[in-house]
Short mmCIF file of N, CA and C in Angstrom, two decimals:
data_model
loop_
_atom_site.label_atom_id
_atom_site.label_comp_id
_atom_site.label_asym_id
_atom_site.label_seq_id
_atom_site.Cartn_x
_atom_site.Cartn_y
_atom_site.Cartn_z
N UNK A 1059 20.41 43.43 15.96
CA UNK A 1059 19.36 42.98 15.08
C UNK A 1059 18.23 44.03 15.14
N UNK A 1060 17.71 44.33 14.03
CA UNK A 1060 16.66 45.34 13.97
C UNK A 1060 15.32 44.70 14.27
N UNK A 1061 14.36 45.53 14.52
CA UNK A 1061 13.03 45.04 14.86
C UNK A 1061 12.44 44.27 13.70
N UNK A 1062 12.77 44.63 12.47
CA UNK A 1062 12.23 43.99 11.28
C UNK A 1062 12.75 42.54 11.21
N UNK A 1063 13.97 42.26 11.72
CA UNK A 1063 14.53 40.93 11.67
C UNK A 1063 14.09 40.07 12.86
N UNK A 1064 13.73 40.68 13.98
CA UNK A 1064 13.34 39.98 15.16
C UNK A 1064 12.06 39.18 14.96
N UNK A 1065 11.10 39.75 14.29
CA UNK A 1065 9.78 39.10 14.11
C UNK A 1065 9.93 37.76 13.34
N UNK A 1066 10.63 37.69 12.19
CA UNK A 1066 10.75 36.39 11.53
C UNK A 1066 11.49 35.34 12.37
N UNK A 1067 12.52 35.76 13.12
CA UNK A 1067 13.26 34.83 13.97
C UNK A 1067 12.33 34.36 15.09
N UNK A 1068 11.60 35.25 15.72
CA UNK A 1068 10.70 34.88 16.80
C UNK A 1068 9.62 33.90 16.28
N UNK A 1069 9.09 34.16 15.10
CA UNK A 1069 8.05 33.28 14.51
C UNK A 1069 8.63 31.89 14.25
N UNK A 1070 9.87 31.83 13.78
CA UNK A 1070 10.51 30.53 13.52
C UNK A 1070 10.71 29.75 14.80
N UNK A 1071 11.14 30.42 15.86
CA UNK A 1071 11.32 29.76 17.16
C UNK A 1071 9.98 29.25 17.70
N UNK A 1072 8.97 30.06 17.61
CA UNK A 1072 7.65 29.65 18.11
C UNK A 1072 7.11 28.48 17.35
N UNK A 1073 7.25 28.49 16.02
CA UNK A 1073 6.78 27.35 15.21
C UNK A 1073 7.52 26.10 15.56
N UNK A 1074 8.82 26.20 15.72
CA UNK A 1074 9.62 25.02 16.08
C UNK A 1074 9.21 24.50 17.46
N UNK A 1075 8.98 25.40 18.41
CA UNK A 1075 8.56 24.97 19.75
C UNK A 1075 7.20 24.30 19.68
N UNK A 1076 6.32 24.84 18.88
CA UNK A 1076 4.94 24.25 18.75
C UNK A 1076 5.03 22.88 18.14
N UNK A 1077 5.87 22.69 17.15
CA UNK A 1077 6.01 21.38 16.47
C UNK A 1077 6.61 20.36 17.48
N UNK A 1078 7.57 20.79 18.27
CA UNK A 1078 8.15 19.91 19.26
C UNK A 1078 7.15 19.52 20.31
N UNK A 1079 6.39 20.48 20.78
CA UNK A 1079 5.38 20.20 21.84
C UNK A 1079 4.31 19.27 21.28
N UNK A 1080 3.93 19.41 20.03
CA UNK A 1080 2.91 18.52 19.44
C UNK A 1080 3.45 17.11 19.32
N UNK A 1081 4.74 16.93 19.05
CA UNK A 1081 5.33 15.62 18.84
C UNK A 1081 5.64 14.93 20.18
N UNK A 1082 5.87 15.67 21.20
CA UNK A 1082 6.31 15.13 22.50
C UNK A 1082 5.31 14.15 23.11
N UNK A 1083 4.01 14.36 23.13
CA UNK A 1083 3.10 13.38 23.71
C UNK A 1083 3.23 12.02 23.01
N UNK A 1084 3.39 12.03 21.71
CA UNK A 1084 3.46 10.77 21.00
C UNK A 1084 4.75 10.03 21.38
N UNK A 1085 5.81 10.78 21.59
CA UNK A 1085 7.08 10.13 21.96
C UNK A 1085 7.07 9.64 23.39
N UNK A 1086 6.34 10.36 24.26
CA UNK A 1086 6.34 10.03 25.69
C UNK A 1086 5.21 9.08 26.08
N UNK A 1087 4.39 8.61 25.14
CA UNK A 1087 3.26 7.74 25.46
C UNK A 1087 3.78 6.46 26.13
N UNK A 1088 3.10 6.08 27.19
CA UNK A 1088 3.45 4.78 27.81
C UNK A 1088 2.56 3.71 27.18
N UNK A 1089 3.10 2.51 27.08
CA UNK A 1089 2.34 1.46 26.43
C UNK A 1089 1.08 1.11 27.25
N UNK A 1090 0.05 0.71 26.58
CA UNK A 1090 -1.22 0.34 27.25
C UNK A 1090 -1.05 -1.01 27.91
N UNK A 1091 -0.42 -1.95 27.19
CA UNK A 1091 -0.21 -3.33 27.70
C UNK A 1091 1.27 -3.55 28.07
N UNK A 1092 1.51 -4.02 29.26
CA UNK A 1092 2.88 -4.28 29.68
C UNK A 1092 2.96 -5.66 30.37
N UNK A 1093 4.13 -6.22 30.35
CA UNK A 1093 4.41 -7.50 31.02
C UNK A 1093 5.70 -7.34 31.84
N UNK A 1094 5.69 -7.86 33.06
CA UNK A 1094 6.87 -7.72 33.90
C UNK A 1094 6.96 -8.88 34.90
N UNK A 1095 8.10 -8.99 35.56
CA UNK A 1095 8.37 -10.00 36.55
C UNK A 1095 8.18 -11.41 36.00
N UNK A 1096 8.58 -11.63 34.74
CA UNK A 1096 8.44 -12.98 34.14
C UNK A 1096 9.55 -13.92 34.57
N UNK A 1097 9.15 -15.15 34.79
CA UNK A 1097 10.12 -16.18 35.16
C UNK A 1097 9.61 -17.56 34.73
N UNK A 1098 10.53 -18.49 34.57
CA UNK A 1098 10.16 -19.86 34.18
C UNK A 1098 10.82 -20.82 35.15
N UNK A 1099 10.13 -21.90 35.43
CA UNK A 1099 10.72 -22.96 36.27
C UNK A 1099 11.84 -23.66 35.47
N UNK A 1100 12.96 -23.88 36.13
CA UNK A 1100 14.02 -24.64 35.51
C UNK A 1100 13.50 -26.08 35.31
N UNK A 1101 13.59 -26.62 34.11
CA UNK A 1101 13.11 -28.00 33.88
C UNK A 1101 13.93 -28.96 34.74
N UNK A 1102 13.20 -29.88 35.38
CA UNK A 1102 13.85 -30.79 36.32
C UNK A 1102 13.66 -32.26 35.80
N UNK A 1103 14.58 -33.12 36.21
CA UNK A 1103 14.47 -34.53 35.96
C UNK A 1103 14.48 -34.92 34.48
N UNK A 1104 15.19 -34.21 33.67
CA UNK A 1104 15.25 -34.53 32.26
C UNK A 1104 14.03 -34.16 31.46
N UNK A 1105 13.06 -33.50 32.07
CA UNK A 1105 11.84 -33.10 31.36
C UNK A 1105 12.21 -31.96 30.40
N UNK A 1106 11.45 -31.92 29.28
CA UNK A 1106 11.67 -30.85 28.32
C UNK A 1106 10.46 -29.92 28.20
N UNK A 1107 9.78 -29.76 29.33
CA UNK A 1107 8.64 -28.83 29.41
C UNK A 1107 8.68 -28.10 30.74
N UNK A 1108 8.07 -26.93 30.75
CA UNK A 1108 8.00 -26.15 32.00
C UNK A 1108 6.97 -25.05 31.85
N UNK A 1109 6.69 -24.38 32.97
CA UNK A 1109 5.74 -23.28 32.98
C UNK A 1109 6.47 -21.97 33.09
N UNK A 1110 5.80 -20.93 32.52
CA UNK A 1110 6.30 -19.55 32.58
C UNK A 1110 5.22 -18.68 33.25
N UNK A 1111 5.69 -17.80 34.08
CA UNK A 1111 4.74 -16.99 34.88
C UNK A 1111 5.10 -15.52 34.70
N UNK A 1112 4.11 -14.66 34.68
CA UNK A 1112 4.36 -13.22 34.38
C UNK A 1112 3.16 -12.38 34.84
N UNK A 1113 3.41 -11.15 35.16
CA UNK A 1113 2.33 -10.19 35.48
C UNK A 1113 2.08 -9.35 34.25
N UNK A 1114 0.79 -9.27 33.84
CA UNK A 1114 0.41 -8.51 32.62
C UNK A 1114 -0.56 -7.45 33.08
N UNK A 1115 -0.26 -6.18 32.69
CA UNK A 1115 -1.09 -5.04 33.07
C UNK A 1115 -1.67 -4.38 31.84
N UNK A 1116 -2.90 -3.91 31.98
CA UNK A 1116 -3.64 -3.19 30.94
C UNK A 1116 -4.02 -1.83 31.47
N UNK A 1117 -3.34 -0.80 31.00
CA UNK A 1117 -3.64 0.56 31.44
C UNK A 1117 -4.77 1.19 30.64
N UNK A 1118 -5.25 0.47 29.64
CA UNK A 1118 -6.31 1.00 28.76
C UNK A 1118 -7.72 0.83 29.33
N UNK A 1119 -8.69 1.48 28.63
CA UNK A 1119 -10.07 1.44 29.04
C UNK A 1119 -10.81 0.24 28.45
N UNK A 1120 -10.14 -0.49 27.57
CA UNK A 1120 -10.76 -1.65 26.90
C UNK A 1120 -10.17 -2.96 27.45
N UNK A 1121 -11.01 -3.90 27.85
CA UNK A 1121 -10.47 -5.20 28.23
C UNK A 1121 -9.71 -5.86 27.10
N UNK A 1122 -8.69 -6.56 27.39
CA UNK A 1122 -7.87 -7.28 26.40
C UNK A 1122 -7.74 -8.73 26.81
N UNK A 1123 -7.24 -9.56 25.90
CA UNK A 1123 -6.98 -10.95 26.22
C UNK A 1123 -5.69 -11.40 25.55
N UNK A 1124 -4.90 -12.15 26.28
CA UNK A 1124 -3.74 -12.85 25.71
C UNK A 1124 -4.29 -14.02 24.89
N UNK A 1125 -3.94 -14.05 23.60
CA UNK A 1125 -4.46 -15.13 22.74
C UNK A 1125 -3.38 -16.12 22.35
N UNK A 1126 -2.14 -15.77 22.52
CA UNK A 1126 -1.04 -16.71 22.25
C UNK A 1126 0.27 -16.19 22.83
N UNK A 1127 1.25 -17.08 22.91
CA UNK A 1127 2.56 -16.73 23.39
C UNK A 1127 3.56 -17.46 22.56
N UNK A 1128 4.79 -16.90 22.48
CA UNK A 1128 5.84 -17.55 21.72
C UNK A 1128 7.21 -17.25 22.33
N UNK A 1129 8.15 -18.13 22.01
CA UNK A 1129 9.52 -17.97 22.40
C UNK A 1129 10.39 -18.85 21.52
N UNK A 1130 11.61 -18.45 21.29
CA UNK A 1130 12.56 -19.27 20.56
C UNK A 1130 13.10 -20.39 21.41
N UNK A 1131 12.79 -20.40 22.71
CA UNK A 1131 13.38 -21.39 23.63
C UNK A 1131 12.61 -22.71 23.64
N UNK A 1132 11.48 -22.79 22.90
CA UNK A 1132 10.69 -24.04 22.92
C UNK A 1132 10.08 -24.28 21.54
N UNK A 1133 9.78 -25.56 21.28
CA UNK A 1133 9.16 -25.93 20.02
C UNK A 1133 7.67 -25.57 19.97
N UNK A 1134 7.02 -25.68 21.13
CA UNK A 1134 5.59 -25.43 21.20
C UNK A 1134 5.27 -24.62 22.47
N UNK A 1135 4.34 -23.65 22.35
CA UNK A 1135 4.00 -22.82 23.46
C UNK A 1135 2.45 -22.73 23.52
N UNK A 1136 1.90 -22.95 24.72
CA UNK A 1136 0.44 -22.92 24.90
C UNK A 1136 0.09 -22.11 26.12
N UNK A 1137 -1.12 -21.53 26.14
CA UNK A 1137 -1.69 -20.91 27.32
C UNK A 1137 -2.43 -21.98 28.10
N UNK A 1138 -2.19 -22.01 29.41
CA UNK A 1138 -2.79 -23.08 30.27
C UNK A 1138 -3.40 -22.49 31.53
N UNK A 1139 -4.21 -23.33 32.15
CA UNK A 1139 -4.81 -23.00 33.46
C UNK A 1139 -4.81 -24.27 34.32
N UNK A 1140 -4.49 -24.08 35.59
CA UNK A 1140 -4.64 -25.16 36.59
C UNK A 1140 -5.94 -24.92 37.32
N UNK A 1141 -6.74 -26.00 37.46
CA UNK A 1141 -8.01 -25.91 38.14
C UNK A 1141 -8.15 -27.09 39.11
N UNK A 1142 -8.83 -26.82 40.22
CA UNK A 1142 -9.12 -27.89 41.16
C UNK A 1142 -10.46 -28.51 40.74
N UNK A 1143 -10.42 -29.75 40.26
CA UNK A 1143 -11.61 -30.46 39.85
C UNK A 1143 -11.76 -31.71 40.71
N UNK A 1144 -12.76 -31.71 41.57
CA UNK A 1144 -12.99 -32.87 42.43
C UNK A 1144 -11.83 -33.19 43.34
N UNK A 1145 -11.18 -32.17 43.83
CA UNK A 1145 -10.04 -32.40 44.75
C UNK A 1145 -8.73 -32.69 44.04
N UNK A 1146 -8.73 -32.71 42.69
CA UNK A 1146 -7.51 -32.96 41.90
C UNK A 1146 -7.14 -31.72 41.12
N UNK A 1147 -5.89 -31.35 41.13
CA UNK A 1147 -5.43 -30.24 40.31
C UNK A 1147 -5.23 -30.74 38.88
N UNK A 1148 -5.89 -30.07 37.92
CA UNK A 1148 -5.77 -30.45 36.51
C UNK A 1148 -5.32 -29.28 35.67
N UNK A 1149 -4.41 -29.55 34.79
CA UNK A 1149 -3.88 -28.52 33.88
C UNK A 1149 -4.56 -28.74 32.50
N UNK A 1150 -5.03 -27.63 31.93
CA UNK A 1150 -5.63 -27.71 30.60
C UNK A 1150 -5.37 -26.48 29.78
N UNK A 1151 -5.28 -26.59 28.45
CA UNK A 1151 -5.05 -25.43 27.60
C UNK A 1151 -6.32 -24.53 27.63
N UNK A 1152 -6.07 -23.25 27.43
CA UNK A 1152 -7.16 -22.26 27.29
C UNK A 1152 -6.94 -21.47 26.02
N UNK A 1153 -8.07 -20.96 25.45
CA UNK A 1153 -7.96 -20.19 24.21
C UNK A 1153 -7.41 -18.79 24.44
N UNK A 1154 -7.69 -18.24 25.64
CA UNK A 1154 -7.22 -16.88 25.95
C UNK A 1154 -7.21 -16.70 27.45
N UNK A 1155 -6.46 -15.64 27.86
CA UNK A 1155 -6.41 -15.23 29.25
C UNK A 1155 -6.80 -13.76 29.27
N UNK A 1156 -7.91 -13.47 29.92
CA UNK A 1156 -8.43 -12.09 29.95
C UNK A 1156 -7.60 -11.18 30.84
N UNK A 1157 -7.43 -9.94 30.36
CA UNK A 1157 -6.73 -8.90 31.13
C UNK A 1157 -7.73 -7.76 31.25
N UNK A 1158 -8.29 -7.47 32.43
CA UNK A 1158 -9.31 -6.46 32.58
C UNK A 1158 -8.80 -5.05 32.23
N UNK A 1159 -9.74 -4.19 31.78
CA UNK A 1159 -9.41 -2.78 31.56
C UNK A 1159 -8.91 -2.17 32.86
N UNK A 1160 -7.90 -1.36 32.75
CA UNK A 1160 -7.32 -0.70 33.92
C UNK A 1160 -7.02 -1.70 35.04
N UNK A 1161 -6.57 -2.86 34.65
CA UNK A 1161 -6.28 -3.91 35.66
C UNK A 1161 -5.11 -4.77 35.26
N UNK A 1162 -5.00 -5.88 35.93
CA UNK A 1162 -3.89 -6.81 35.63
C UNK A 1162 -4.31 -8.26 35.90
N UNK A 1163 -3.52 -9.14 35.36
CA UNK A 1163 -3.67 -10.57 35.62
C UNK A 1163 -2.28 -11.11 35.94
N UNK A 1164 -2.21 -11.98 36.93
CA UNK A 1164 -0.93 -12.57 37.30
C UNK A 1164 -0.94 -14.02 36.90
N UNK A 1165 -0.10 -14.34 35.93
CA UNK A 1165 0.07 -15.78 35.57
C UNK A 1165 1.04 -16.35 36.62
N UNK A 1166 0.55 -17.31 37.40
CA UNK A 1166 1.32 -17.82 38.53
C UNK A 1166 1.11 -19.32 38.73
N UNK A 1167 2.00 -19.97 39.47
CA UNK A 1167 1.80 -21.41 39.72
C UNK A 1167 0.43 -21.67 40.33
N UNK A 1168 -0.23 -22.74 39.85
CA UNK A 1168 -1.53 -23.08 40.37
C UNK A 1168 -2.67 -22.32 39.74
N UNK A 1169 -2.38 -21.57 38.69
CA UNK A 1169 -3.39 -20.74 38.02
C UNK A 1169 -3.09 -20.69 36.56
N UNK A 1170 -3.36 -19.55 35.94
CA UNK A 1170 -2.98 -19.34 34.53
C UNK A 1170 -1.48 -19.31 34.39
N UNK A 1171 -0.98 -19.84 33.26
CA UNK A 1171 0.45 -19.79 32.97
C UNK A 1171 0.66 -20.08 31.51
N UNK A 1172 1.90 -19.87 31.07
CA UNK A 1172 2.33 -20.24 29.71
C UNK A 1172 3.10 -21.54 29.83
N UNK A 1173 2.77 -22.51 28.99
CA UNK A 1173 3.43 -23.83 29.04
C UNK A 1173 4.36 -23.94 27.87
N UNK A 1174 5.60 -24.35 28.11
CA UNK A 1174 6.59 -24.58 27.06
C UNK A 1174 6.80 -26.09 26.90
N UNK A 1175 6.74 -26.54 25.66
CA UNK A 1175 6.99 -27.95 25.34
C UNK A 1175 8.15 -28.02 24.36
N UNK A 1176 8.98 -29.06 24.51
CA UNK A 1176 10.11 -29.21 23.62
C UNK A 1176 11.11 -28.13 23.81
N UNK A 1177 11.51 -27.92 25.07
CA UNK A 1177 12.48 -26.87 25.38
C UNK A 1177 13.80 -27.16 24.68
N UNK A 1178 14.35 -26.12 24.05
CA UNK A 1178 15.60 -26.24 23.32
C UNK A 1178 16.78 -26.06 24.26
N UNK A 1179 17.73 -26.95 24.19
CA UNK A 1179 18.89 -26.84 25.07
C UNK A 1179 18.55 -27.32 26.46
N UNK A 1180 19.40 -26.96 27.37
CA UNK A 1180 19.19 -27.33 28.79
C UNK A 1180 19.31 -26.09 29.64
N UNK A 1181 18.24 -25.28 29.70
CA UNK A 1181 18.35 -23.99 30.48
C UNK A 1181 18.52 -24.34 31.96
N UNK A 1182 19.29 -23.54 32.59
CA UNK A 1182 19.58 -23.67 34.03
C UNK A 1182 19.15 -22.39 34.74
N UNK A 1183 19.04 -22.48 36.05
CA UNK A 1183 18.68 -21.30 36.82
C UNK A 1183 19.62 -20.15 36.48
N UNK A 1184 19.04 -19.01 36.21
CA UNK A 1184 19.82 -17.82 35.85
C UNK A 1184 19.83 -17.53 34.36
N UNK A 1185 19.55 -18.55 33.55
CA UNK A 1185 19.45 -18.33 32.13
C UNK A 1185 18.19 -17.52 31.82
N UNK A 1186 18.20 -16.79 30.72
CA UNK A 1186 17.08 -15.95 30.37
C UNK A 1186 16.62 -16.23 28.95
N UNK A 1187 15.33 -16.16 28.74
CA UNK A 1187 14.74 -16.28 27.38
C UNK A 1187 13.80 -15.09 27.18
N UNK A 1188 13.42 -14.87 25.96
CA UNK A 1188 12.46 -13.82 25.61
C UNK A 1188 11.11 -14.45 25.42
N UNK A 1189 10.07 -13.91 26.06
CA UNK A 1189 8.69 -14.40 25.91
C UNK A 1189 7.89 -13.29 25.25
N UNK A 1190 7.16 -13.65 24.16
CA UNK A 1190 6.29 -12.71 23.49
C UNK A 1190 4.83 -13.09 23.70
N UNK A 1191 4.06 -12.16 24.19
CA UNK A 1191 2.61 -12.37 24.35
C UNK A 1191 1.90 -11.62 23.25
N UNK A 1192 0.90 -12.27 22.61
CA UNK A 1192 0.10 -11.65 21.57
C UNK A 1192 -1.31 -11.50 22.12
N UNK A 1193 -1.87 -10.28 21.92
CA UNK A 1193 -3.20 -9.94 22.42
C UNK A 1193 -4.24 -9.94 21.32
N UNK A 1194 -5.50 -9.94 21.75
CA UNK A 1194 -6.63 -10.02 20.80
C UNK A 1194 -6.68 -8.84 19.81
N UNK A 1195 -6.03 -7.77 20.10
CA UNK A 1195 -6.03 -6.61 19.17
C UNK A 1195 -4.78 -6.63 18.28
N UNK A 1196 -3.94 -7.68 18.38
CA UNK A 1196 -2.75 -7.80 17.56
C UNK A 1196 -1.49 -7.26 18.23
N UNK A 1197 -1.64 -6.58 19.36
CA UNK A 1197 -0.46 -6.07 20.07
C UNK A 1197 0.41 -7.23 20.51
N UNK A 1198 1.74 -7.01 20.41
CA UNK A 1198 2.70 -8.00 20.90
C UNK A 1198 3.57 -7.32 21.95
N UNK A 1199 3.74 -8.01 23.05
CA UNK A 1199 4.60 -7.50 24.13
C UNK A 1199 5.65 -8.57 24.44
N UNK A 1200 6.92 -8.19 24.40
CA UNK A 1200 7.98 -9.10 24.64
C UNK A 1200 8.68 -8.72 25.98
N UNK A 1201 8.97 -9.73 26.77
CA UNK A 1201 9.62 -9.50 28.07
C UNK A 1201 10.62 -10.59 28.33
N UNK A 1202 11.72 -10.31 29.03
CA UNK A 1202 12.64 -11.36 29.41
C UNK A 1202 12.07 -12.20 30.54
N UNK A 1203 12.35 -13.48 30.53
CA UNK A 1203 11.94 -14.39 31.58
C UNK A 1203 13.12 -15.21 32.02
N UNK A 1204 13.43 -15.15 33.27
CA UNK A 1204 14.63 -15.85 33.78
C UNK A 1204 14.20 -17.20 34.37
N UNK A 1205 15.01 -18.21 34.10
CA UNK A 1205 14.77 -19.54 34.66
C UNK A 1205 15.14 -19.56 36.13
N UNK A 1206 14.27 -20.17 36.97
CA UNK A 1206 14.55 -20.28 38.38
C UNK A 1206 14.37 -21.76 38.81
N UNK A 1207 15.14 -22.10 39.84
CA UNK A 1207 14.94 -23.45 40.44
C UNK A 1207 13.58 -23.51 41.13
N UNK A 1208 12.90 -24.62 41.05
CA UNK A 1208 11.63 -24.76 41.79
C UNK A 1208 11.91 -24.56 43.28
N UNK A 1209 10.93 -23.94 43.97
CA UNK A 1209 11.10 -23.69 45.40
C UNK A 1209 11.38 -24.98 46.13
N UNK A 1210 12.29 -24.92 47.08
CA UNK A 1210 12.65 -26.11 47.88
C UNK A 1210 13.74 -26.95 47.24
N UNK A 1211 14.17 -26.65 45.99
CA UNK A 1211 15.23 -27.38 45.33
C UNK A 1211 16.55 -26.63 45.45
N UNK A 1212 17.61 -27.31 45.71
CA UNK A 1212 18.92 -26.66 45.79
C UNK A 1212 19.83 -27.12 44.69
#
């Protein structure tokens, strides 16, 4: 190849490399909001409701809030909180669950959780459903949640 031909080839390679490098950060971006370690209590005693628990992390600089949840596994889904009021644990719906900037919230028994009503079918320990969380900015995060037996039950 002559020197006259090398320059156009070299320019083409450099342009292609620059375009790839510019596109790579967008492809490699990690999500700001994530959900993991999700699980649901196996409904017991013929009940058709249960709680779902999950860890939600916010890697962003802006606080976010979970404003709703959904799943095909239940007819109705609500955000709930358990609170100790006068020595009695009470469960009540909440409008949102805050997720701090650069922080996390753990939805766990005795605290914030997702409540499923009108569970479809008869899920057993080991079955999995998909849980979608919707945030105040419109972001949706879907994660699998496995049904587990309540602790102490065999």
